[in-house]
Amino acid sequence: MSVMRKVLLAMSTSTFLREQATKRSFVRKSVSAFMPGEKVEDALGAATSLAPQRINTILTRLGEGVTRLDEAERVTQHYLDVLDKVKAAGLDAQISVKPTQLGLDLDKELCYRNLQRLVDRAAERGNFVWIDMESSPYVDPTLELYRRARSRTARVGIALQAYLYRTEKDVESLIPLGAAIRIVKGAYLEPPEVAFPKKSDVDANYFKLCTRLLAADARKPGAILHIATHDIPLADRLAAYITQNKVPESAYEFAMLYGIQRGQQARLARDGKRLRVLISYGEYWFPWYMRRLAERPANVWFALRQMLP
Ligand SMILES: Cc1cc2nc3c(=O)[nH]c(=O)nc-3n(C[C@H](O)[C@H](O)[C@H](O)COP(=O)(O)OP(=O)(O)OC[C@H]3O[C@@H](n4cnc5c(N)ncnc54)[C@H](O)[C@@H]3O)c2cc1C
């Protein structure tokens, strides 16, 4: 892992830097490359403008590690309302939530109940809830939340990270459930005891996990793979695998983040590939933004350029 990536990921957890950065207009300006705005209306507007390109979306309100029960309740209410707004707008826009936004650090049962409320509302509205994966200590409780929710409905999916050694086993354990799984490389600072330190190993594991999930015996009712990456050579290799192995379209979708690889997003959609773009919004963007910078150090220069007149 590069020194720059480590530094940026370490900075992402600093409260002092978060408070400073959110006040600076040049930082806010550079954040706008990755999010259409802080309000849910901004995200819904972006989703509406992507729809004619046959690009569907996933909406996520930034925030993590809530420290008060009333905050977890507010987040849950917010997402219930988003599910209603999406239905009213006639959009194909799913939602994605972080367990620590729903109160996982405060009370596991309450977090599950909040998730269940969202999943039930999504089922009523014909929608779908994704559960983000946070840093490695949260993997077990997040899997537990997912398994419980999945035992009630197929309208819920989970993100798993290719940089973790354990993910291969987690994938095998979820396959019999008919799980909706989003494979990502992983965005947090993890020690070499739990995660591959070398990017080439993460990339190789990503391909391995996706091909496992695309295999005929993994395609159970309810299962779908989200190939969530901006790594175009890797996505193209997987697209070639899909063609070669005649994997049905219903078994997978590509997924990318708003504002990243826009040209490639348009290309995938033009080629008739199923693509979802995850749109983030909200005021609590600092840790998320630092993770985006860490993914591509060139973004740091982009951010610094915003400081120039
Ligand atoms: C839909 C979606 C959901 C996600 N959910 C989670 C989650 O729940 N948990 C989690 O840990 N992580 C999540 N991530 C983030 C993920 O783990 C990676 O950190 C992120 O996607 C970067 O990895 P990559 O696969 O794009 O490949 P990389 O090898 O990092 O990048 C490949 C290429 O993509 C471009 N690129 C990548 N990132 C950026 C960027 N920030 N700015 C500009 N260009 C960039 C660059 O050209 C780079 O060379 C999610 C990502 C996506 C797309």
XYZ file of C-alpha atoms and ligand atoms in Angstrom:
362
model
C 0.000 0.000 0.000
C 1.443 3.389 -0.974
C 2.499 5.845 1.741
C 0.110 8.458 0.306
C -2.829 6.035 0.550
C -1.935 5.164 4.155
C -1.652 8.851 5.116
C -4.968 9.771 3.487
C -6.784 6.836 5.090
C -5.330 7.740 8.491
C -6.457 11.370 7.945
C -9.980 10.165 7.110
C -10.586 9.301 10.784
C -9.428 12.671 12.200
C -12.191 14.746 13.790
C -9.994 17.862 13.766
C -9.348 17.627 10.027
C -13.022 16.907 9.361
C -14.076 20.050 11.203
C -11.451 22.153 9.409
C -12.027 20.754 5.922
C -15.794 21.103 5.919
C -15.399 24.863 6.510
C -13.079 25.416 3.533
C -14.759 26.350 0.290
C -11.940 24.977 -1.916
C -12.375 21.540 -0.305
C -16.141 21.703 -0.789
C -15.552 22.628 -4.444
C -13.333 19.604 -5.080
C -15.814 17.294 -3.298
C -18.458 18.345 -5.828
C -16.670 16.229 -8.479
C -17.859 13.148 -6.584
C -21.292 14.179 -5.338
C -24.053 16.205 -6.913
C -24.873 18.004 -3.640
C -25.592 17.597 0.056
C -29.380 17.203 -0.216
C -31.347 14.119 -1.212
C -33.009 16.276 -3.892
C -29.570 16.762 -5.484
C -29.087 12.992 -5.585
C -32.583 12.411 -6.979
C -31.901 15.061 -9.635
C -28.665 13.302 -10.635
C -30.477 9.935 -10.735
C -33.165 11.471 -12.967
C -30.581 12.795 -15.387
C -28.758 9.443 -15.612
C -31.944 7.454 -16.269
C -32.279 8.381 -19.995
C -28.777 6.899 -20.554
C -30.133 3.598 -19.155
C -28.022 4.073 -16.031
C -29.837 3.081 -12.848
C -28.691 4.247 -9.458
C -28.130 3.580 -5.764
C -28.507 6.416 -3.258
C -26.496 6.696 -0.082
C -26.507 9.393 2.553
C -23.009 9.962 3.866
C -22.467 9.300 7.526
C -21.049 6.566 9.718
C -20.453 5.698 13.351
C -23.454 7.517 14.805
C -23.047 8.011 18.554
C -26.630 8.675 19.645
C -29.809 6.630 19.349
C -31.798 9.614 18.057
C -29.273 10.038 15.201
C -29.754 6.395 14.171
C -33.520 6.981 14.238
C -33.173 10.119 12.110
C -31.089 8.256 9.528
C -33.642 5.424 9.409
C -36.526 7.907 8.980
C -34.549 9.660 6.276
C -34.084 6.458 4.272
C -37.758 5.465 4.729
C -38.633 8.801 3.196
C -36.102 8.307 0.374
C -37.757 4.979 -0.520
C -41.109 6.811 -0.760
C -39.611 9.636 -2.830
C -37.963 7.183 -5.246
C -41.278 5.390 -5.726
C -43.112 8.687 -6.302
C -40.484 9.766 -8.851
C -40.744 6.419 -10.690
C -36.959 5.941 -10.534
C -35.016 2.693 -10.454
C -32.856 3.837 -7.532
C -31.932 1.477 -4.717
C -30.492 2.564 -1.353
C -27.244 1.635 0.367
C -26.727 1.960 4.117
C -23.871 1.614 6.575
C -24.681 -0.469 9.685
C -22.925 2.058 11.940
C -25.291 4.715 10.526
C -28.209 2.625 11.764
C -26.751 2.309 15.271
C -24.560 -0.824 15.152
C -22.035 0.622 17.620
C -24.807 1.502 20.072
C -27.163 -1.456 20.078
C -27.035 -4.419 17.681
C -30.720 -5.279 18.058
C -31.807 -1.719 17.432
C -29.586 -1.615 14.346
C -31.225 -4.813 13.074
C -34.701 -3.409 13.712
C -33.799 -0.231 11.818
C -32.463 -2.279 8.917
C -35.582 -4.412 8.945
C -37.803 -1.327 8.759
C -35.886 -0.241 5.662
C -35.993 -3.676 4.081
C -39.754 -3.983 4.745
C -40.425 -0.550 3.237
C -38.202 -1.421 0.250
C -40.197 -4.634 -0.254
C -43.479 -2.651 -0.127
C -42.112 -0.195 -2.693
C -40.598 -2.858 -4.956
C -37.128 -1.586 -4.090
C -33.897 -2.990 -2.664
C -31.489 -2.236 0.225
C -27.716 -2.713 0.027
C -25.635 -3.003 3.191
C -22.208 -1.382 2.827
C -19.203 -3.093 4.360
C -17.158 -0.950 6.736
C -13.767 -1.708 8.327
C -12.794 -5.278 9.256
C -14.038 -5.372 12.896
C -17.557 -4.849 11.487
C -17.524 -7.787 9.064
C -18.987 -10.394 11.443
C -21.805 -8.218 12.834
C -22.615 -6.987 9.316
C -22.817 -10.552 7.991
C -25.091 -11.434 10.894
C -27.386 -8.484 10.081
C -27.447 -9.554 6.446
C -28.241 -13.220 7.177
C -31.138 -12.240 9.440
C -32.547 -9.796 6.902
C -32.059 -12.261 4.026
C -34.025 -14.934 5.900
C -37.088 -12.662 5.515
C -36.664 -11.269 2.009
C -34.453 -11.359 -1.075
C -34.614 -7.564 -1.371
C -31.383 -7.040 0.521
C -27.732 -7.350 -0.490
C -24.310 -7.024 1.116
C -20.935 -5.617 0.067
C -17.859 -7.822 0.521
C -14.255 -6.686 0.155
C -11.744 -8.469 -2.074
C -8.791 -7.190 -0.018
C -9.767 -9.333 2.990
C -8.354 -12.874 3.174
C -11.593 -14.078 4.784
C -13.899 -12.974 1.948
C -13.456 -16.156 -0.082
C -14.902 -18.178 2.820
C -17.643 -15.610 3.429
C -18.671 -15.852 -0.215
C -18.883 -19.670 0.006
C -20.998 -19.429 3.144
C -23.432 -16.976 1.519
C -23.892 -18.782 -1.814
C -26.458 -21.319 -0.482
C -28.661 -18.411 0.719
C -29.109 -16.960 -2.788
C -27.290 -13.810 -1.756
C -27.092 -10.477 -3.560
C -23.417 -9.589 -3.237
C -21.512 -6.468 -4.218
C -17.829 -7.201 -4.629
C -15.574 -4.190 -3.995
C -11.817 -4.017 -3.538
C -12.132 -2.376 -0.094
C -11.686 1.227 1.005
C -10.305 1.139 4.571
C -6.852 1.022 6.145
C -6.406 -2.642 7.087
C -3.378 -4.422 8.577
C -1.531 -7.159 6.617
C -2.855 -9.738 9.112
C -6.353 -9.361 7.646
C -5.934 -7.903 4.147
C -3.692 -8.462 1.117
C -1.097 -5.664 1.223
C -0.344 -5.961 -2.517
C -2.759 -4.453 -5.024
C -2.045 -7.211 -7.570
C -3.238 -9.806 -5.009
C -6.409 -7.801 -4.332
C -7.099 -7.591 -8.077
C -6.524 -11.346 -8.527
C -8.836 -12.113 -5.609
C -11.471 -9.757 -7.042
C -11.544 -11.712 -10.307
C -11.616 -15.035 -8.447
C -14.519 -14.001 -6.172
C -16.586 -12.632 -9.062
C -16.100 -15.691 -11.272
C -17.053 -17.894 -8.312
C -20.278 -15.913 -7.870
C -21.031 -16.067 -11.603
C -20.662 -19.878 -11.740
C -23.827 -21.820 -12.583
C -23.997 -23.505 -9.147
C -23.910 -20.103 -7.375
C -26.914 -18.735 -9.241
C -29.679 -19.432 -6.732
C -32.979 -17.519 -6.619
C -32.341 -14.010 -5.274
C -28.652 -14.076 -6.103
C -27.113 -11.221 -8.061
C -23.524 -10.024 -8.312
C -22.633 -6.341 -8.355
C -19.258 -5.928 -10.041
C -18.429 -2.668 -8.267
C -15.166 -1.346 -9.640
C -13.692 1.418 -11.814
C -10.831 -0.873 -12.796
C -11.699 -1.061 -16.478
C -9.246 -3.832 -17.519
C -10.638 -5.961 -14.660
C -14.262 -5.148 -15.558
C -13.530 -5.940 -19.222
C -11.952 -9.292 -18.258
C -15.068 -10.112 -16.285
C -17.282 -9.002 -19.190
C -15.312 -11.368 -21.476
C -15.736 -14.192 -18.928
C -19.476 -13.496 -18.811
C -19.775 -13.687 -22.618
C -17.622 -16.810 -22.860
C -19.612 -18.598 -20.173
C -23.018 -17.348 -21.354
C -23.846 -15.950 -17.909
C -27.438 -14.634 -18.017
C -27.880 -10.854 -17.750
C -30.029 -11.242 -14.655
C -27.034 -12.632 -12.721
C -24.999 -9.438 -12.527
C -24.777 -5.660 -12.842
C -21.777 -3.366 -13.045
C -21.610 -0.633 -10.407
C -19.528 2.532 -10.163
C -19.446 5.699 -8.102
C -20.911 8.988 -9.297
C -18.299 11.187 -10.968
C -15.670 8.462 -11.444
C -14.892 7.076 -14.926
C -17.880 8.911 -16.410
C -16.754 8.087 -19.976
C -16.537 4.392 -19.152
C -19.935 4.515 -17.466
C -21.440 5.923 -20.666
C -19.603 3.275 -22.729
C -20.915 0.384 -20.601
C -24.465 1.736 -20.854
C -24.141 2.253 -24.639
C -22.876 -1.333 -24.983
C -26.104 -2.468 -23.319
C -24.468 -3.558 -20.053
C -26.553 -3.221 -16.891
C -24.948 -0.464 -14.818
C -25.796 1.200 -11.517
C -24.134 4.362 -10.316
C -23.927 4.918 -6.591
C -24.717 8.534 -5.757
C -23.589 9.867 -2.376
C -25.000 12.975 -0.768
C -25.093 14.541 2.680
C -23.149 16.832 4.921
C -20.900 14.259 6.563
C -18.630 13.793 3.550
C -15.118 14.186 4.969
C -14.101 10.535 5.758
C -15.755 9.328 2.549
C -14.001 12.021 0.496
C -10.612 11.118 1.992
C -11.198 7.473 1.019
C -11.915 8.642 -2.569
C -8.652 10.633 -2.584
C -6.771 7.631 -1.236
C -8.027 5.487 -4.109
C -6.338 7.717 -6.615
C -3.533 9.995 -5.409
C -3.918 12.052 -8.627
C -7.157 13.278 -7.028
C -5.080 15.030 -4.383
C -3.518 17.233 -7.097
C -6.990 17.834 -8.488
C -8.109 18.939 -5.021
C -5.051 21.169 -4.579
C -5.634 22.798 -7.977
C -8.988 24.031 -6.658
C -6.976 26.231 -4.262
C -5.472 28.181 -7.153
C -7.258 31.246 -8.450
C -20.733 0.898 -6.196
C -19.618 0.868 -5.203
C -19.886 0.581 -3.879
C -18.842 0.533 -2.943
N -19.103 0.133 -1.670
C -18.081 -0.085 -0.813
C -18.296 -0.663 0.468
O -19.418 -0.971 0.861
N -17.219 -0.865 1.275
C -15.939 -0.560 0.868
O -14.985 -0.811 1.624
N -15.714 0.007 -0.327
C -16.740 0.258 -1.186
N -16.490 0.790 -2.408
C -15.140 1.364 -2.708
C -14.173 0.270 -3.167
O -13.824 -0.572 -2.096
C -12.873 0.887 -3.730
O -12.227 1.616 -2.719
C -13.078 1.802 -4.926
O -14.073 1.327 -5.769
C -11.766 1.926 -5.728
O -11.383 0.672 -6.210
P -11.588 0.195 -7.732
O -12.240 -1.126 -7.719
O -12.313 1.224 -8.485
O -10.140 -0.063 -8.290
P -8.780 0.750 -8.257
O -7.738 -0.222 -8.695
O -8.600 1.434 -6.957
O -9.002 1.829 -9.355
C -9.022 1.520 -10.737
C -9.015 2.814 -11.529
O -10.262 3.482 -11.323
C -10.062 4.871 -11.208
N -10.442 5.289 -9.856
C -10.634 4.515 -8.769
N -10.998 5.245 -7.708
C -11.004 6.527 -8.136
C -11.305 7.762 -7.518
N -11.639 7.839 -6.243
N -11.213 8.888 -8.270
C -10.877 8.838 -9.568
N -10.588 7.693 -10.204
C -10.654 6.569 -9.511
C -8.592 5.125 -11.456
O -8.410 5.364 -12.827
C -7.951 3.826 -11.062
O -6.731 3.595 -11.707
C -17.510 0.838 -3.359
C -17.250 1.124 -4.702
C -18.260 1.130 -5.619
C -17.942 1.402 -7.052
